[in-house]
Coordinates of C-alpha atoms in Angstrom, one line a residue:
M253 CA -40.8 -35.5 181.0
P254 CA -40.7 -39.3 180.7
N255 CA -43.7 -41.5 180.3
E256 CA -41.9 -44.7 180.5
T257 CA -39.2 -46.0 182.9
Y258 CA -37.3 -49.3 182.9
V259 CA -36.5 -50.5 186.4
S260 CA -34.0 -53.2 187.1
E261 CA -35.3 -55.1 190.1
G262 CA -32.8 -57.9 190.4
V263 CA -30.6 -60.4 188.7
L264 CA -30.9 -59.9 184.9
V265 CA -32.3 -62.5 182.7
H266 CA -30.2 -65.7 182.4
N267 CA -28.2 -65.3 179.2
C268 CA -29.3 -61.7 178.9
Y269 CA -26.5 -60.4 176.7
K270 CA -26.5 -56.9 178.3
A271 CA -25.0 -58.5 181.5
N272 CA -24.6 -55.3 183.4
N273 CA -25.5 -56.7 186.8
P274 CA -23.1 -59.6 187.5
N275 CA -23.4 -59.5 191.3
G276 CA -27.1 -60.2 191.3
E277 CA -28.2 -57.4 193.6
N278 CA -31.9 -56.9 194.3
L279 CA -33.9 -53.7 194.5
S280 CA -35.8 -53.6 197.7
Y281 CA -39.6 -52.9 197.9
E282 CA -38.8 -49.9 200.2
N283 CA -36.4 -48.3 197.7
F284 CA -38.7 -49.0 194.8
R285 CA -41.5 -47.1 196.6
K286 CA -39.1 -44.2 197.2
I287 CA -38.0 -44.2 193.6
F288 CA -41.6 -44.5 192.3
D289 CA -42.9 -41.7 194.5
K290 CA -40.2 -39.3 193.1
L291 CA -41.1 -40.0 189.5
P292 CA -43.3 -37.5 187.7
K293 CA -47.1 -38.2 187.5
T294 CA -46.7 -38.4 183.7
I295 CA -45.2 -41.9 184.0
T296 CA -47.5 -44.4 182.2
Q297 CA -45.4 -47.6 182.1
I298 CA -42.7 -49.4 184.0
A299 CA -40.8 -52.3 182.5
F300 CA -39.2 -54.5 185.1
G301 CA -36.0 -56.3 184.6
A302 CA -35.8 -59.7 186.4
D303 CA -34.1 -63.1 186.3
S304 CA -35.3 -65.5 183.7
K305 CA -37.6 -67.4 186.0
C306 CA -38.8 -64.3 187.9
I307 CA -38.0 -65.8 191.3
T308 CA -34.8 -64.2 192.6
N309 CA -36.3 -61.1 194.1
P310 CA -39.3 -61.9 196.4
D311 CA -40.3 -58.2 196.4
I312 CA -41.0 -58.1 192.7
W313 CA -44.7 -58.8 193.2
D314 CA -45.2 -56.1 195.8
M315 CA -43.5 -53.7 193.5
M316 CA -45.8 -54.5 190.6
I317 CA -48.9 -54.3 192.8
Y318 CA -47.7 -50.9 194.2
A319 CA -47.2 -49.6 190.6
R320 CA -50.5 -50.9 189.5
D321 CA -52.3 -49.4 192.5
K322 CA -50.8 -46.1 191.5
G323 CA -52.2 -46.4 188.0
V324 CA -49.1 -47.6 186.3
I325 CA -49.5 -51.0 184.6
P326 CA -46.2 -53.0 184.9
N327 CA -44.7 -55.2 182.2
I328 CA -41.7 -57.5 182.3
T329 CA -39.4 -59.8 180.2
V330 CA -38.9 -63.4 181.3
A331 CA -37.6 -66.6 179.7
E332 CA -38.4 -69.8 181.7
I333 CA -41.4 -69.6 184.0
S334 CA -43.2 -72.0 186.2
D335 CA -47.0 -72.3 186.4
D336 CA -47.0 -70.5 189.7
V337 CA -45.1 -67.5 188.2
A338 CA -47.3 -67.5 185.2
D339 CA -50.3 -67.2 187.5
K340 CA -48.8 -64.2 189.2
L341 CA -47.7 -62.5 186.0
A342 CA -51.1 -62.9 184.5
S343 CA -52.8 -61.3 187.5
V344 CA -50.7 -58.2 187.7
C345 CA -48.9 -57.4 184.3
G346 CA -50.4 -55.7 181.3
A347 CA -47.8 -57.3 179.0
V348 CA -45.1 -60.0 179.2
A349 CA -42.3 -60.7 176.8
V350 CA -40.7 -64.1 176.7
S351 CA -37.1 -64.2 175.4
M352 CA -36.3 -66.7 172.7
Y353 CA -32.9 -68.4 172.8
S354 CA -31.5 -71.5 171.1
N355 CA -33.9 -73.8 173.1
K356 CA -37.1 -72.4 171.6
N357 CA -39.3 -74.9 173.4
I358 CA -38.7 -73.1 176.7
C359 CA -39.9 -69.9 175.1
F360 CA -42.9 -71.4 173.4
D361 CA -44.0 -73.2 176.6
G362 CA -43.8 -69.9 178.5
V363 CA -45.9 -68.1 175.9
K364 CA -48.6 -70.8 176.1
K365 CA -48.7 -70.7 179.9
L366 CA -49.4 -67.0 179.8
T367 CA -51.9 -67.0 177.0
D368 CA -53.7 -69.9 178.6
R369 CA -54.2 -67.6 181.6
G370 CA -56.0 -65.1 179.4
M371 CA -53.1 -62.7 178.6
S372 CA -53.5 -61.0 175.2
Q373 CA -50.3 -58.9 175.2
V374 CA -47.7 -61.7 175.2
N375 CA -44.7 -61.2 172.9
I376 CA -41.6 -63.1 172.0
H377 CA -38.3 -61.1 172.2
A378 CA -35.6 -62.1 169.9
M379 CA -32.2 -60.4 169.9
I380 CA -31.1 -60.1 166.2
S381 CA -27.5 -60.2 165.1
Q382 CA -25.5 -62.1 162.5
E383 CA -24.8 -64.8 165.1
T384 CA -28.4 -65.3 166.0
F385 CA -29.9 -64.7 162.5
Q386 CA -30.4 -68.4 161.7
N387 CA -32.0 -69.2 165.0
T388 CA -34.4 -66.3 164.5
L389 CA -35.4 -67.6 161.1
E390 CA -36.0 -71.0 162.6
G391 CA -38.1 -69.4 165.3
L392 CA -40.2 -67.6 162.6
E393 CA -40.8 -71.0 160.9
A394 CA -42.0 -72.4 164.2
I395 CA -44.2 -69.4 165.1
A396 CA -46.1 -69.9 161.9
T397 CA -47.0 -73.5 162.7
D398 CA -46.6 -74.2 166.4
P399 CA -50.1 -74.4 168.2
R400 CA -48.6 -73.2 171.4
L401 CA -48.2 -69.8 169.8
S402 CA -51.7 -69.5 168.4
K403 CA -52.5 -66.6 170.7
L404 CA -49.1 -64.9 170.5
N405 CA -49.4 -61.2 170.0
A406 CA -46.2 -60.6 168.1
I407 CA -42.5 -61.3 167.8
V408 CA -40.4 -58.2 168.7
F409 CA -36.9 -58.0 167.3
L410 CA -34.3 -56.3 169.5
S411 CA -31.3 -54.9 167.6
L412 CA -27.8 -55.9 168.9
K413 CA -25.9 -53.5 171.2
T414 CA -22.4 -54.7 171.5
K415 CA -22.3 -54.8 175.3
G416 CA -21.7 -57.6 177.8
R417 CA -22.2 -60.9 176.1
G418 CA -23.0 -59.0 172.9
E419 CA -19.4 -58.1 172.5
G420 CA -18.0 -59.9 169.6
F421 CA -21.4 -60.2 167.9
H422 CA -22.2 -58.3 164.7
P423 CA -25.3 -56.3 163.7
L424 CA -27.5 -57.6 161.0
T425 CA -26.9 -56.3 157.5
Q426 CA -29.7 -54.4 156.0
E427 CA -30.4 -57.3 153.7
Q428 CA -30.7 -59.7 156.6
F429 CA -33.0 -57.3 158.4
N430 CA -35.2 -57.0 155.3
Q431 CA -35.3 -60.8 155.0
L432 CA -36.8 -61.1 158.6
I433 CA -39.5 -58.6 157.7
Q434 CA -40.3 -60.4 154.5
V435 CA -40.6 -63.8 156.2
C436 CA -43.0 -62.2 158.7
K437 CA -45.1 -60.8 155.9
D438 CA -45.1 -64.0 153.9
K439 CA -46.1 -66.1 156.9
K440 CA -48.5 -63.4 158.3
I441 CA -46.6 -63.2 161.6
R442 CA -47.3 -60.0 163.6
Y443 CA -43.9 -58.3 164.3
G444 CA -42.4 -55.3 165.9
F445 CA -39.0 -53.8 166.8
D446 CA -37.4 -51.9 169.6
S447 CA -36.9 -48.2 169.0
C448 CA -33.2 -48.9 168.3
S449 CA -34.2 -50.6 165.1
S450 CA -36.1 -47.6 163.6
L451 CA -33.6 -46.4 161.1
K452 CA -33.1 -49.9 159.7
Y453 CA -36.9 -50.3 159.5
F454 CA -37.3 -47.1 157.6
Q455 CA -34.5 -48.2 155.2
S456 CA -36.4 -51.4 154.6
L457 CA -39.6 -49.7 153.4
T458 CA -40.7 -48.7 149.9
E459 CA -41.7 -45.1 149.4
E460 CA -45.4 -46.0 149.7
E461 CA -44.8 -48.1 152.8
Y462 CA -42.9 -45.2 154.4
K463 CA -45.8 -42.9 153.8
K464 CA -48.2 -45.5 155.4
Y465 CA -46.2 -46.6 158.4
A466 CA -43.7 -43.9 159.3
E467 CA -46.1 -42.2 161.8
Y468 CA -46.3 -45.4 163.8
V469 CA -42.5 -45.7 164.4
Q470 CA -41.0 -44.3 167.5
P471 CA -37.2 -43.8 167.2
C472 CA -34.9 -43.8 170.2
E473 CA -36.7 -41.9 172.9
S474 CA -34.1 -42.2 175.7
T475 CA -34.1 -39.0 177.9
L476 CA -37.0 -37.7 175.8
E477 CA -39.8 -40.0 176.9
S478 CA -38.0 -42.9 178.7
S479 CA -35.1 -43.8 181.0
Y480 CA -33.5 -46.6 183.0
I481 CA -33.1 -46.9 186.7
N482 CA -30.8 -49.7 188.1
V483 CA -31.0 -51.7 191.3
E484 CA -29.0 -49.0 193.1
G485 CA -31.6 -46.4 192.2
E486 CA -29.3 -44.7 189.6
F487 CA -30.7 -43.0 186.5
Y488 CA -29.3 -43.7 183.0
P489 CA -30.6 -42.7 179.6
C490 CA -31.2 -46.4 178.8
S491 CA -30.0 -49.7 180.2
F492 CA -27.3 -50.0 177.6
T493 CA -25.6 -46.7 178.5
E494 CA -24.7 -47.9 182.0
G495 CA -20.9 -48.0 182.2
T496 CA -20.3 -46.3 178.8
E497 CA -18.3 -43.1 178.5
G498 CA -19.9 -40.3 180.4
W499 CA -22.1 -42.8 182.2
E500 CA -19.6 -44.7 184.3
T501 CA -21.9 -43.9 187.2
G502 CA -25.6 -42.9 187.2
I503 CA -27.5 -40.1 188.9
S504 CA -29.1 -41.1 192.2
V505 CA -32.9 -40.9 192.1
L506 CA -33.0 -42.0 195.7
D507 CA -31.0 -38.9 196.8
C508 CA -32.8 -36.4 194.5
E509 CA -35.3 -33.9 195.9
D510 CA -36.9 -32.8 192.6
F511 CA -36.8 -35.3 189.8
E512 CA -37.4 -32.7 187.1
K513 CA -34.7 -30.4 188.3
D514 CA -32.1 -32.9 189.7
I515 CA -32.5 -35.7 187.2
W516 CA -34.4 -34.8 184.1
N517 CA -32.7 -31.5 183.6
H518 CA -29.3 -32.5 184.9
P519 CA -26.4 -31.3 182.7
R520 CA -25.4 -34.9 181.9
V521 CA -28.9 -35.8 180.8
Q522 CA -29.2 -32.7 178.7
E523 CA -25.9 -33.4 177.0
F524 CA -27.1 -36.9 176.1
R525 CA -30.5 -35.6 174.9
N526 CA -28.8 -33.0 172.7
K527 CA -26.5 -35.6 171.3
L528 CA -29.4 -37.9 170.5
L529 CA -31.4 -35.1 168.8
A530 CA -28.4 -34.2 166.7
T531 CA -28.4 -37.7 165.1
T532 CA -31.5 -36.8 163.0
C533 CA -29.2 -35.0 160.5
N534 CA -27.3 -38.2 159.8
N535 CA -30.0 -39.8 157.6
K536 CA -32.6 -38.8 155.1
F537 CA -35.5 -39.9 157.3
N538 CA -34.6 -37.4 160.1
C539 CA -34.7 -40.4 162.3
R540 CA -33.1 -40.4 165.8
N541 CA -30.6 -43.2 166.1
C542 CA -28.3 -44.5 168.8
P543 CA -25.4 -42.1 169.7
I544 CA -23.5 -44.9 171.5
Y545 CA -23.7 -48.1 169.4
R546 CA -23.6 -49.0 165.7
I547 CA -27.0 -50.5 165.1

């Protein structure tokens, strides 16, 4: 059963390359409550998807408070936030990620607003690809010296999935990936990755490093420990599977009577789960890796 769910509550982040919600629909508070109450009690985390300024859906704050009151601490990714939004995020979220694009000052200002309000779990999210590689390197140089980031928790690298605005982009080579890690080590920058990056991370390690760090790495856990629910209340293995072969439509959580039976053990979910588990035989690390995209 899942312990983490990603819920898309409204218009996706401006410039978010996934771009799977072009119409800008919003999830209502009423439907969020219906979805939440159908989820298993093992849920420990909900990651909300929002617009870059976190202002499009006025129900977002009530959703977060409802989740928190039920013992599930929300987190969210934003990009360009006002002081008022920073106040609200700091009051209700356990963690906030700020996306870094070409205008890095917007990102860095957002980080400072949140850490100034006492948040300790503030990360920068950087999508890594050959096309964004140089911008990411420049961002690392700034992180090492910019006083606005003195209380930053970490930079988190998100590997490219060629969907939406990511079509036409190219994954990092292993050498480029290794270079990012080395820069972080040299400059003593705390860093992390999404689970999609696990195999590349394993391949970057020496034998001794692998023995030391492997147990802390969580490869792709979609349909094993996490899932995605869109604004229509439809379940998908992860946000990047929406619209892909076999997942042209999701499975309605709003209409289900028993989440475990109707959703978690649905034949389509089991098929994806088995396909994911089978990927461990494709590499020497027995590491699960994406069955949809070339990472």
